Short mmCIF file of C-alpha atoms and ligand atoms in Angstrom, two decimals:
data_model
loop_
_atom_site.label_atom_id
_atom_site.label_comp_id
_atom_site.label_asym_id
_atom_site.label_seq_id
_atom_site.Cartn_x
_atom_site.Cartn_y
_atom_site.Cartn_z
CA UNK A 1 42.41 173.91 116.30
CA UNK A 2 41.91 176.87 118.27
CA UNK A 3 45.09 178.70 119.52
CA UNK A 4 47.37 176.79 116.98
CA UNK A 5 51.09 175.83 116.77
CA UNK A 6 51.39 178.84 114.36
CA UNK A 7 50.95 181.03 117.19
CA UNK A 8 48.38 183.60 116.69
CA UNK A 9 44.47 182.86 117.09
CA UNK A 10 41.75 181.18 115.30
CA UNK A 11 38.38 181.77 114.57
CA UNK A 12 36.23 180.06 116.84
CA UNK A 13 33.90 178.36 113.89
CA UNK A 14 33.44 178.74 110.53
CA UNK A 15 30.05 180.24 111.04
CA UNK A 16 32.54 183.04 113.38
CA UNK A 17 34.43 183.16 110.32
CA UNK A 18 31.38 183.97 108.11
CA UNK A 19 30.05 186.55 110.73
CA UNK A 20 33.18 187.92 110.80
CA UNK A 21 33.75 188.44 106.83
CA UNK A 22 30.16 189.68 106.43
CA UNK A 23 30.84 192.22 108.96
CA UNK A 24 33.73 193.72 107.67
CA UNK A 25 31.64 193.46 103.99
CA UNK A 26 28.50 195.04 105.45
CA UNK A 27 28.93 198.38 106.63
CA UNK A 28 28.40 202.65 105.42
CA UNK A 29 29.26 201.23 102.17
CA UNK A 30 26.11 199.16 101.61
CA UNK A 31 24.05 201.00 103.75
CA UNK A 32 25.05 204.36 102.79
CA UNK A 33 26.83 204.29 99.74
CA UNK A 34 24.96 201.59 97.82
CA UNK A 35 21.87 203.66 97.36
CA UNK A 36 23.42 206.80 96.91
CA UNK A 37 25.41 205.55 94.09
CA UNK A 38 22.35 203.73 92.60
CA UNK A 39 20.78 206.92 92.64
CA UNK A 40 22.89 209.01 91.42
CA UNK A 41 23.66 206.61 88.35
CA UNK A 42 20.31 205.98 87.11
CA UNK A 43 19.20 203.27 89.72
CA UNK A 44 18.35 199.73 87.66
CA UNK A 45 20.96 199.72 85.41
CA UNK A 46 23.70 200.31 87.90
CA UNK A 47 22.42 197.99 90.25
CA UNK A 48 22.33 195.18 87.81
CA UNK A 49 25.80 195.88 86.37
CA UNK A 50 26.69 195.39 90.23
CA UNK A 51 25.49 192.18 90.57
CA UNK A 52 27.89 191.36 87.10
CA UNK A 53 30.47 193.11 88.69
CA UNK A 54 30.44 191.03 92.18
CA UNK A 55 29.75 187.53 90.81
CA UNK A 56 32.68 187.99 87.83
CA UNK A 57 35.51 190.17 89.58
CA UNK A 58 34.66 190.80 93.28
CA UNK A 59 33.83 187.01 94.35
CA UNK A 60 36.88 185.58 92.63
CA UNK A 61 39.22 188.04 94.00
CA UNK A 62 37.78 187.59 97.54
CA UNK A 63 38.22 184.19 97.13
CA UNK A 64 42.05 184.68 96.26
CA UNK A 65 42.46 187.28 99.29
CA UNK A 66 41.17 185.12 101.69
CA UNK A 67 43.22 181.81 100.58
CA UNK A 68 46.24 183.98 100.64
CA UNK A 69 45.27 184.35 103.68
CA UNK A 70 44.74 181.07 105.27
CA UNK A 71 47.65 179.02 103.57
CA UNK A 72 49.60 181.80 105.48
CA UNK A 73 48.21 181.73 108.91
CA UNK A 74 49.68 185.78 109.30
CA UNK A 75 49.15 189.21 108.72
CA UNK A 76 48.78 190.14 105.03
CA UNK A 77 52.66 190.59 104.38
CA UNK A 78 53.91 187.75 105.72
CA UNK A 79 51.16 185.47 104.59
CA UNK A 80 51.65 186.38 100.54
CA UNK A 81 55.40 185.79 101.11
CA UNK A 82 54.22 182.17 102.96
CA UNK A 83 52.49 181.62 100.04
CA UNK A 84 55.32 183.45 97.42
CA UNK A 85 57.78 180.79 99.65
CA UNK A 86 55.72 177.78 99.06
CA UNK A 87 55.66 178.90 95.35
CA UNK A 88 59.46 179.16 94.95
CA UNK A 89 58.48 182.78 93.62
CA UNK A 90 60.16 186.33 95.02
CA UNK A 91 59.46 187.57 98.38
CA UNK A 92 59.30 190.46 97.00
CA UNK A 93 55.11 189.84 96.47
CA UNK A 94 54.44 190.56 100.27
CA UNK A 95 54.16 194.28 98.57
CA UNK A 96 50.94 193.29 98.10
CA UNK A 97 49.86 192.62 101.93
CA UNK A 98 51.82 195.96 102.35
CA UNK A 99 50.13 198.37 100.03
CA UNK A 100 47.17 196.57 101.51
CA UNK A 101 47.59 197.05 105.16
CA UNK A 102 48.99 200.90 104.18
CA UNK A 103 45.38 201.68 102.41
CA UNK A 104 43.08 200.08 105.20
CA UNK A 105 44.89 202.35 107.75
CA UNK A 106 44.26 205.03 105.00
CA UNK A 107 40.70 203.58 105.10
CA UNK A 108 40.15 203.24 108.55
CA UNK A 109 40.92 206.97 109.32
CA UNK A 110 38.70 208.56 107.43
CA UNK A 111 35.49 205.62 107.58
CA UNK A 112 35.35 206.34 111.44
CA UNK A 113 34.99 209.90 110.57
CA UNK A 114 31.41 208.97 108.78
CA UNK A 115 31.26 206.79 111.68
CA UNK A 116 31.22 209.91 113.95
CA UNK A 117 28.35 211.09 111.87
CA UNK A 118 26.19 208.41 112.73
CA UNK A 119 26.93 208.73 116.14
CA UNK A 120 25.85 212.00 115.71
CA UNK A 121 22.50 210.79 114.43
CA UNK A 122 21.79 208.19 116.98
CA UNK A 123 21.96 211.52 119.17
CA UNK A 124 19.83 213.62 117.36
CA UNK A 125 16.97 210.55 116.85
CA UNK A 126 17.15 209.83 121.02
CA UNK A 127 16.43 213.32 121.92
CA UNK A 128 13.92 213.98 119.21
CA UNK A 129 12.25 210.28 120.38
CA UNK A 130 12.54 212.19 124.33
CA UNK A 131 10.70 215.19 123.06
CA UNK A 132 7.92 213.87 121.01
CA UNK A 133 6.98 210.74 122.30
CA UNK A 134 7.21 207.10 120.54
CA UNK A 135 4.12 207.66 118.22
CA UNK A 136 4.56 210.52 116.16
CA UNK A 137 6.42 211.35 113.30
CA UNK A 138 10.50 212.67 113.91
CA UNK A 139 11.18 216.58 114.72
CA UNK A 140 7.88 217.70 115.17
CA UNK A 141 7.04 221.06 113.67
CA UNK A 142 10.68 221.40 112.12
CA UNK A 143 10.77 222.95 108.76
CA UNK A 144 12.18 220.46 106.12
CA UNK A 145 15.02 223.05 105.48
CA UNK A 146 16.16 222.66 109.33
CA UNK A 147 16.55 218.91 109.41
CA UNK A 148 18.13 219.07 106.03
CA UNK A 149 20.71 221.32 107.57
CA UNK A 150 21.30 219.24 110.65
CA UNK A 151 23.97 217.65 108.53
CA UNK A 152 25.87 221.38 107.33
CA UNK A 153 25.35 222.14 110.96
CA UNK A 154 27.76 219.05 112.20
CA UNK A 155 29.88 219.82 109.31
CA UNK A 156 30.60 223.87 110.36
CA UNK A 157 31.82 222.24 113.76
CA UNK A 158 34.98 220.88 113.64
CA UNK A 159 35.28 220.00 117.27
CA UNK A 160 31.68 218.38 117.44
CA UNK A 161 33.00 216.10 114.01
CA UNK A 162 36.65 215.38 115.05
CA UNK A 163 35.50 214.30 118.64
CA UNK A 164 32.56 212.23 117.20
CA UNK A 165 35.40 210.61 115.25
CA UNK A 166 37.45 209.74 117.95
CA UNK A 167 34.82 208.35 119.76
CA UNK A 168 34.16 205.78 116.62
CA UNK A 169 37.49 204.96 116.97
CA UNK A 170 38.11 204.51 120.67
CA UNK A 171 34.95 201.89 120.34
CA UNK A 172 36.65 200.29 117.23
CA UNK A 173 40.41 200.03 119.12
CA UNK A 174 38.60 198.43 122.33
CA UNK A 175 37.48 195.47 120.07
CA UNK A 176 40.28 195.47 118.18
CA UNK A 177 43.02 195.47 121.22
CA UNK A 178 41.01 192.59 122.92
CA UNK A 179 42.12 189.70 120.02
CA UNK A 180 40.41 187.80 117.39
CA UNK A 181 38.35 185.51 119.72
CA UNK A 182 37.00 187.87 122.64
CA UNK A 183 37.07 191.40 120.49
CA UNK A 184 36.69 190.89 116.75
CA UNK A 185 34.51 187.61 116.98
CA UNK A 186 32.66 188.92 120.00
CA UNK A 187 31.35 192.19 117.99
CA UNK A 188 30.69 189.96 115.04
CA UNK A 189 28.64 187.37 116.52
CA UNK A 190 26.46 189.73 118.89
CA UNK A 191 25.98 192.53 116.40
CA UNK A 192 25.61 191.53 113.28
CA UNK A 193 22.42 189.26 114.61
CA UNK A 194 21.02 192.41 115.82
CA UNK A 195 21.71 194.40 112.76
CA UNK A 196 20.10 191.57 110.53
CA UNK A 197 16.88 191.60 113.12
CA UNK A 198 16.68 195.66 112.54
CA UNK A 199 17.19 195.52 109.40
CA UNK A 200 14.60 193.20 108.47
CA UNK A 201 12.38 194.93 110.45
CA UNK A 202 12.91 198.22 109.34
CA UNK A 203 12.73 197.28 105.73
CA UNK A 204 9.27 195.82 106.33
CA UNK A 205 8.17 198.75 107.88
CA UNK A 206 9.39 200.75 105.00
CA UNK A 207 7.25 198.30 102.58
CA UNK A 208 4.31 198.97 104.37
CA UNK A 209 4.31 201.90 105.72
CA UNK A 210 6.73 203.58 101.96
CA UNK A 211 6.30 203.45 98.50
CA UNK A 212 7.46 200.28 97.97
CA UNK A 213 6.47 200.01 94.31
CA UNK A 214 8.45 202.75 92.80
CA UNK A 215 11.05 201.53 94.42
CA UNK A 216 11.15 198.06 92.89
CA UNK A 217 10.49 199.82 90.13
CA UNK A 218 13.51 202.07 90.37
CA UNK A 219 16.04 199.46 91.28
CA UNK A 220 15.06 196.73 88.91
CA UNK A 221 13.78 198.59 85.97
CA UNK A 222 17.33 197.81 83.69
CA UNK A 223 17.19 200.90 81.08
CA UNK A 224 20.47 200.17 78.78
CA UNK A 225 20.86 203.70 77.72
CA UNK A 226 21.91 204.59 81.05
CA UNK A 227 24.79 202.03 81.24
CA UNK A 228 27.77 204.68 80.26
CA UNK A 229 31.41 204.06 81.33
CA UNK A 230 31.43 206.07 84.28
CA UNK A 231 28.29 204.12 85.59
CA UNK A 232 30.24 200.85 84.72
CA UNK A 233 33.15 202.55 86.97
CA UNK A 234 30.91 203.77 89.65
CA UNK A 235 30.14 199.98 89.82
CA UNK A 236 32.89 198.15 90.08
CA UNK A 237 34.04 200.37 92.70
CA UNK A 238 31.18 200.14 94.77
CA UNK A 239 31.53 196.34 94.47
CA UNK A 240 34.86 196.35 95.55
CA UNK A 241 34.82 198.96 98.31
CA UNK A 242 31.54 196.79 99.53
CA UNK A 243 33.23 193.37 99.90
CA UNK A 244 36.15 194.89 101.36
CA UNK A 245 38.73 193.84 98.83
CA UNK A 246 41.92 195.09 97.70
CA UNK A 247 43.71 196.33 100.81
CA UNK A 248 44.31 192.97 103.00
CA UNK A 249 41.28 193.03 105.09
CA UNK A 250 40.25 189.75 103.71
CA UNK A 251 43.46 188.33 103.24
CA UNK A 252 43.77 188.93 107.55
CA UNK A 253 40.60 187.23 107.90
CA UNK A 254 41.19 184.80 106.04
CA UNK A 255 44.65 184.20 108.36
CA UNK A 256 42.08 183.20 111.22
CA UNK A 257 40.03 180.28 109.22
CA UNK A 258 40.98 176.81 109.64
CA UNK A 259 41.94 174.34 107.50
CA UNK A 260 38.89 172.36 107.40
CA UNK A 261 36.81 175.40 105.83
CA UNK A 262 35.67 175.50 102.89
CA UNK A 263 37.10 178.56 100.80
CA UNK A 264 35.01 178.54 97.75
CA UNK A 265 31.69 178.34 99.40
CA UNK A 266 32.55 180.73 102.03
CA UNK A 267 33.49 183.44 99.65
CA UNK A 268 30.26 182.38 97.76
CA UNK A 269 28.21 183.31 100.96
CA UNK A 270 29.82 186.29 101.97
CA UNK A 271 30.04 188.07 98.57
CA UNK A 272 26.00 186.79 98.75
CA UNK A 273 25.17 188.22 102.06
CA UNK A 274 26.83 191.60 101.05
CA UNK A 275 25.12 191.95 97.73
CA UNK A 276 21.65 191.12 99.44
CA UNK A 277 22.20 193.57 102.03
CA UNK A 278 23.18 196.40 99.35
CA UNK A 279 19.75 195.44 97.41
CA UNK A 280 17.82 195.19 100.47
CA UNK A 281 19.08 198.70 101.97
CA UNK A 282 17.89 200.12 98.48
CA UNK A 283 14.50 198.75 99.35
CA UNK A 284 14.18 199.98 103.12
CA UNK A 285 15.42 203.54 101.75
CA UNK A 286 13.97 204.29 98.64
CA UNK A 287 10.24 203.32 99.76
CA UNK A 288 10.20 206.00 102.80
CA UNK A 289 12.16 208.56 100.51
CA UNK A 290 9.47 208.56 98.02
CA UNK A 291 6.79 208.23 99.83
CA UNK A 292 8.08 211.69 101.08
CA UNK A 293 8.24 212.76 97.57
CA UNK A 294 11.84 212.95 97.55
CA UNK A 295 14.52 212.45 95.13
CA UNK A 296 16.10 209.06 95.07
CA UNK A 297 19.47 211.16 93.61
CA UNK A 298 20.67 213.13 96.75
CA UNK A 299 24.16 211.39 96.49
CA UNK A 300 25.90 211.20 99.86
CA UNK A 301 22.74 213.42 101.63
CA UNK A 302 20.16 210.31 100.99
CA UNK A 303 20.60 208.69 104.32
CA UNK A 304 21.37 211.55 106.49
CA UNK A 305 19.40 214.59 104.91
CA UNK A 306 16.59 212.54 102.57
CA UNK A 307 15.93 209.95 104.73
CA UNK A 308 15.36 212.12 108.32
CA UNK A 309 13.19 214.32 106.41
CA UNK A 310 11.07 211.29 105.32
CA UNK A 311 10.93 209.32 108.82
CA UNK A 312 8.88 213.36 109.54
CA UNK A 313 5.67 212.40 108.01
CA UNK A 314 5.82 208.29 108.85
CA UNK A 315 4.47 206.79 112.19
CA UNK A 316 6.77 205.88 115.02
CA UNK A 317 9.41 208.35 112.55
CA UNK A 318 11.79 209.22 116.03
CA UNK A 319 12.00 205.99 116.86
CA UNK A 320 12.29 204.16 113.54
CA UNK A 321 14.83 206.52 112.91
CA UNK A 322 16.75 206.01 116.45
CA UNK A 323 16.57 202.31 115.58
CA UNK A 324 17.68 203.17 111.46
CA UNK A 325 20.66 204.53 112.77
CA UNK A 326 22.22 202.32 115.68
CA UNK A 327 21.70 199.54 112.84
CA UNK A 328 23.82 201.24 110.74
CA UNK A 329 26.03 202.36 113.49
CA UNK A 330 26.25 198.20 114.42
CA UNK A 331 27.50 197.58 110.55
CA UNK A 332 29.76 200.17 110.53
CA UNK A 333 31.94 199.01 113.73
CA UNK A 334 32.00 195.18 112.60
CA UNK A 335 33.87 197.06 109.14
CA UNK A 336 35.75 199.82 111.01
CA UNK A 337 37.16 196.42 113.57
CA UNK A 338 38.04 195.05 109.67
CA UNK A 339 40.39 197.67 108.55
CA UNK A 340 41.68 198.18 111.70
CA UNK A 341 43.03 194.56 112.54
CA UNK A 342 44.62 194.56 109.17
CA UNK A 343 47.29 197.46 110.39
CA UNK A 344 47.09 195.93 113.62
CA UNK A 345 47.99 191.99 112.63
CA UNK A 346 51.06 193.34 111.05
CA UNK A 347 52.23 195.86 113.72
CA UNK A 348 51.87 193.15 116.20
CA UNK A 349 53.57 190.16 114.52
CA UNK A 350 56.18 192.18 112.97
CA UNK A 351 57.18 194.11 115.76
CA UNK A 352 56.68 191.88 118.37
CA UNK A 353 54.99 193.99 120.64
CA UNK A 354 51.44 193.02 122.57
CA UNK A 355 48.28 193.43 120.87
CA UNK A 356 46.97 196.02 122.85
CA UNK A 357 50.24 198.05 122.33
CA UNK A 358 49.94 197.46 118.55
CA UNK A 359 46.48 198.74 118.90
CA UNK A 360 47.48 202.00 120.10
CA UNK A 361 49.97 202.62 117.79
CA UNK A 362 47.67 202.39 115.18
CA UNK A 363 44.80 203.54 116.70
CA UNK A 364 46.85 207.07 116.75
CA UNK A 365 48.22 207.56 113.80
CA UNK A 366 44.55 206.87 112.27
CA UNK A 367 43.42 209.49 114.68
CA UNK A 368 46.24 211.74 113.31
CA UNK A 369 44.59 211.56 109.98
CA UNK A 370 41.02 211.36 111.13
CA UNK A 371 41.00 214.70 112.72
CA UNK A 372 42.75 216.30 109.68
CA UNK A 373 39.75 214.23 107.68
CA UNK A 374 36.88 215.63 110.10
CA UNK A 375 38.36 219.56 110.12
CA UNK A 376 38.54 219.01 106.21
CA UNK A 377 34.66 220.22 106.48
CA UNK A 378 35.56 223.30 108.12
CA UNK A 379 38.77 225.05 109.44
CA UNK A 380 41.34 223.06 106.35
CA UNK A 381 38.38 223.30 103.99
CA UNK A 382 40.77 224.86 101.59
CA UNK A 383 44.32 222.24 102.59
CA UNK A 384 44.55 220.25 99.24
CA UNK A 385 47.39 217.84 100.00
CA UNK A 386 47.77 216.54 96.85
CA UNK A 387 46.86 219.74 94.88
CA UNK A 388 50.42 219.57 92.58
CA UNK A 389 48.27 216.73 91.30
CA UNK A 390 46.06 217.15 89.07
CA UNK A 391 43.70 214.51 89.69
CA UNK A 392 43.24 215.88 93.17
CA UNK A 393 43.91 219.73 92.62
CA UNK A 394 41.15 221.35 94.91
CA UNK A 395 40.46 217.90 96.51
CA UNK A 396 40.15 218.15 100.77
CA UNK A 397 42.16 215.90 102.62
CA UNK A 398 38.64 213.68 103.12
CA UNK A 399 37.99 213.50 99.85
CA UNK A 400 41.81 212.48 98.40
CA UNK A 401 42.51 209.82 101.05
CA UNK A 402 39.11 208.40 99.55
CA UNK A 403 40.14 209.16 95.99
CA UNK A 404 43.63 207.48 96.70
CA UNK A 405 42.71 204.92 98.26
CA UNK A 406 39.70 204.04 95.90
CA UNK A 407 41.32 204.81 92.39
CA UNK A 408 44.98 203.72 93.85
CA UNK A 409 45.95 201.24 95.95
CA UNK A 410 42.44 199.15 96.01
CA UNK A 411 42.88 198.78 91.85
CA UNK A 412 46.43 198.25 91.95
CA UNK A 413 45.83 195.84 95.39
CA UNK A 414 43.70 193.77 92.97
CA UNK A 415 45.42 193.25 89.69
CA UNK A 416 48.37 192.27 91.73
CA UNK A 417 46.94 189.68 93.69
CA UNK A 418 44.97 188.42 90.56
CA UNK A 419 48.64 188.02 88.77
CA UNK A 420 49.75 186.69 91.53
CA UNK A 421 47.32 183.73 92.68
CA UNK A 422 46.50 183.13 88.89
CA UNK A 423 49.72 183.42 87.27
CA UNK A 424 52.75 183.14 90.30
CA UNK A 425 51.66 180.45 93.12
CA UNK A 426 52.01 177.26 92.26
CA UNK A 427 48.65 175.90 91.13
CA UNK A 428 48.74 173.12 93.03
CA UNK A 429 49.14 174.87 96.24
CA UNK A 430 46.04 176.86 95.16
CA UNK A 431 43.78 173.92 94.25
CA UNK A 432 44.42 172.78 97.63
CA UNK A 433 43.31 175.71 99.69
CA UNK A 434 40.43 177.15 97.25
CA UNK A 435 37.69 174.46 97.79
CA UNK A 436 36.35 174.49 94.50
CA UNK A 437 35.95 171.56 91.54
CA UNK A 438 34.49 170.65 88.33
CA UNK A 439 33.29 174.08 85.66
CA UNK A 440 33.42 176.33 88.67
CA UNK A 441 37.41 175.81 89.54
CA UNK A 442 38.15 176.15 85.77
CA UNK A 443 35.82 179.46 85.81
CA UNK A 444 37.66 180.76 88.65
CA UNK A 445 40.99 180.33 87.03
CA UNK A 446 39.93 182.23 83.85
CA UNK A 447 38.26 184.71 85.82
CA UNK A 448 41.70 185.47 87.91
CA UNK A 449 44.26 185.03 85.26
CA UNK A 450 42.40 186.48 82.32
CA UNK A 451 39.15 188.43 82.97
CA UNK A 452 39.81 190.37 86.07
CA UNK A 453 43.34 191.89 85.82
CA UNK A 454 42.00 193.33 82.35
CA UNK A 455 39.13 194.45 83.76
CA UNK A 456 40.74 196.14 87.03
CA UNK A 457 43.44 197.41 84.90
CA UNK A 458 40.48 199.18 82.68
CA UNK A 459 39.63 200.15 85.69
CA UNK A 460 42.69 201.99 87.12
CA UNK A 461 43.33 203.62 83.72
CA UNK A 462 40.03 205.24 83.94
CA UNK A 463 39.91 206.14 87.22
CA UNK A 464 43.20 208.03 86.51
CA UNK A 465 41.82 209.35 83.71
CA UNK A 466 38.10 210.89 84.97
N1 LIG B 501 33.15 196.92 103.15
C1 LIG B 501 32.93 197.91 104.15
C2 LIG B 501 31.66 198.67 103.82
O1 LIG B 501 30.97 198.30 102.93
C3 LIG B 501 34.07 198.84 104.33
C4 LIG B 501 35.33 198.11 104.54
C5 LIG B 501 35.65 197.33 105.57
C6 LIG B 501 36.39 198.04 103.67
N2 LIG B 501 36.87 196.77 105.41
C7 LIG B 501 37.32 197.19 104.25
C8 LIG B 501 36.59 198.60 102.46
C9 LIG B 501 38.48 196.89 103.61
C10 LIG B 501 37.77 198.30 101.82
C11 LIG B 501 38.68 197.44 102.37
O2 LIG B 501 31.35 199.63 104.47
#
């Protein structure tokens, strides 16, 4: 069933389809916010609240997104009304495919902006790797205090960060505008084999060459006093932002699998790949950054201020770190393509205009917003869109399309689809699609109608609340 009757594309194989999903769930947010956020919440406990969090709310609302999804063979809009239609419930439930394509365009415009800093990175490891050869340690000679400020450096220059940022995106649109089979599958299947090579290799490295001990010791040590709320919250919304769920990135994806593949287990390896990957970038970080003596709490300036000044005093540093960073720059893409098709789908189907066209459209209005997200460093340090708000008085553009987006529409995204696949479609048409049986299917239906909508709507109250 490749091209089928229903007239868009297909995923190739389900193993495309798995590549695919755990591209779009791999990306800056395991790599680069995992460990931050582990760090700067007290490391074990956070990371095994995580785990809770992904096995009892994120893998049973992936599961509904992407069976949305599939039963309706379209973009996110169209395929919760398929599903609302089937249901003899309200058409009025595609809302939830449209907040959800609205926040991964939200998404998308500011991710490739973070993108554009690893770019940046990428350039700074290849000519420090030209200058000092392949053996020695990175930046030669630099004081600590200069490769630390590498990253305030890119920050003062707003055309350096809004052009790196275009860049990411150009890449991501040329994937995107090429279709499911040649574009999106094609980056999934060649890259994320590569990134899963590096990455094993460059965590080994780390446990040989690192402190690999204190960081075992840091991740997995589970100290209950340190389990507060705002951990718990720091949590859950890493575990969602990780797996990509509550803004129709899944539910798109999901519009490409066939009906011969198995839901349930699918989800099941996906939200397992993901959480292994977050754990595993803990321990290829950590290691080198204490082995420098670092702190394991440097928030957002772990991977590109800790972790450069650490690959100064290891072996092969330029080039480990060349290689850290086009891994990460490989992850990224496969999620940028992600929340980029989901905008994309909908443009295309809805208006009926080509692919590529749709592409564009898109692609520009998430430049738009991506430039005023890069020059939010510098030159509109002081804009504050929202500022009549509260919640995001003195918050940059960056930082309240990521605060929207994150204590908004991905909270709100969720509980709704919960109510919806748990309490609104019909439950037979759900049995049908999800794949599962036995304990696990009645677990899965207490988990969606019961436990997660309370939990997410904890969540949202909070999160408005902080
Ligand atoms: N999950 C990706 C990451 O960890 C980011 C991402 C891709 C995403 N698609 C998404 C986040 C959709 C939310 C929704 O980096």
């Amino acid at each position: 069933m490749a091209a089928s009757s229903v007239g868009h594309e297909n995923w190739s194989s389900r193993s495309a389809f798995i590549l695919a999903a755990v591209g779009s769930a791999v990306g800056l947010g395991n790599m680069w916010r995992f460990p931050a956020e582990a760090g700067e919440n007290g490391g074990g406990a956070f990371v095994l609240f995580y785990i809770f969090c992904v096995l009892l709310i994120g893998l049973p609302v992936l599961l509904s997104e992407v069976l949305i999804g599939r039963h309706g063979q379209a973009n996110a809009p169209e395929s919760v009304r398929r599903v609302a239609r089937d249901s003899n419930a309200s058409g009025g439930w595609g809302v939830i495919g449209s907040i959800g394509v609205f926040a991964a365009f939200l998404i998308l415009s500011f991710y490739c902006v973070v993108g554009g800093w690893v770019v940046y990175y990428i350039g700074v490891f290849a000519g420090d790797l030209f200058q000092t050869g392949l053996t020695g340690g990175a930046f030669e000679g630099r004081a600590a205090e200069d490769i630390e400020g590498l990253l305030p450096g890119l920050f003062g220059n707003g055309g350096l960060m809004a052009g790196l940022n275009l860049g990411f995106l150009a890449v991501t649109m040329f994937f995107v505008a090429r279709g499911v089979s040649s574009g999106i599958e094609w980056v999934a299947v060649y890259l994320m084999p590569l990134f899963f090579m590096l990455f094993l290799g460059i965590t080994i490295y780390g446990a040989f060459t690192g402190n690999f001990s204190e960081a075992v010791a840091y991740l997995f040590t589970f100290d209950f006093s340190k389990l507060t709320p705002e951990v718990m919250l720091a949590a859950v919304g890493q575990a969602f932002f990780s797996l990509s769920l509550g803004v129709a990135g899944m539910m798109t994806y999901g519009a490409y699998a066939n009906r011969d593949t198995n839901l349930g287990e699918t989800s099941g390896i996906i939200a397992g790949a993901d959480t292994a990957v977050a754990l595993l970038a803990g321990l290829a970080i950590f290691p080198i950054v204490f082995a420098a003596g670092l702190s394991a709490s440097a928030g957002p300036g772990l991977m590109f201020q800790s972790l450069p000044i650490a690959f100064q005093a290891m072996p092969f540093g330029s080039l480990i770190g060349l290689a850290f960073f086009i891994m990460i720059f490989f992850a990224a893409l496969t999620s940028s393509v992600s929340l980029l098709e989901a905008p994309t789908a909908w443009t295309h189907e809805r208006f009926k205009i080509t692919r590529p066209s749709a592409t564009i459209i898109v692609g520009l209005g998430a430049a738009i917003l991506g430039v005023l997200s890069a020059l939010s460093f510098n030159d509109l340090a002081e804009f504050y869109p929202l500022g009549f708000i509260p919640l995001f008085a003195e918050t940059n553009f960056f930082d309240t399309l990521d605060g929207v987006t994150a204590k908004l529409f991905m909270p709100i995204g969720a509980i709704l689809t919960c109510v919806f696949v748990g309490w609104v479609a019909d439950a037979r048409l759900i049995d049908d699609e999800n794949g599962l049986d036995g304990a696990l299917h009645l677990l899965w239906r207490v988990l969606v109608r019961f436990v997660c909508p309370t939990v997410l709507a904890v969540i949202l109250v909070m999160g408005l609340l902080a």
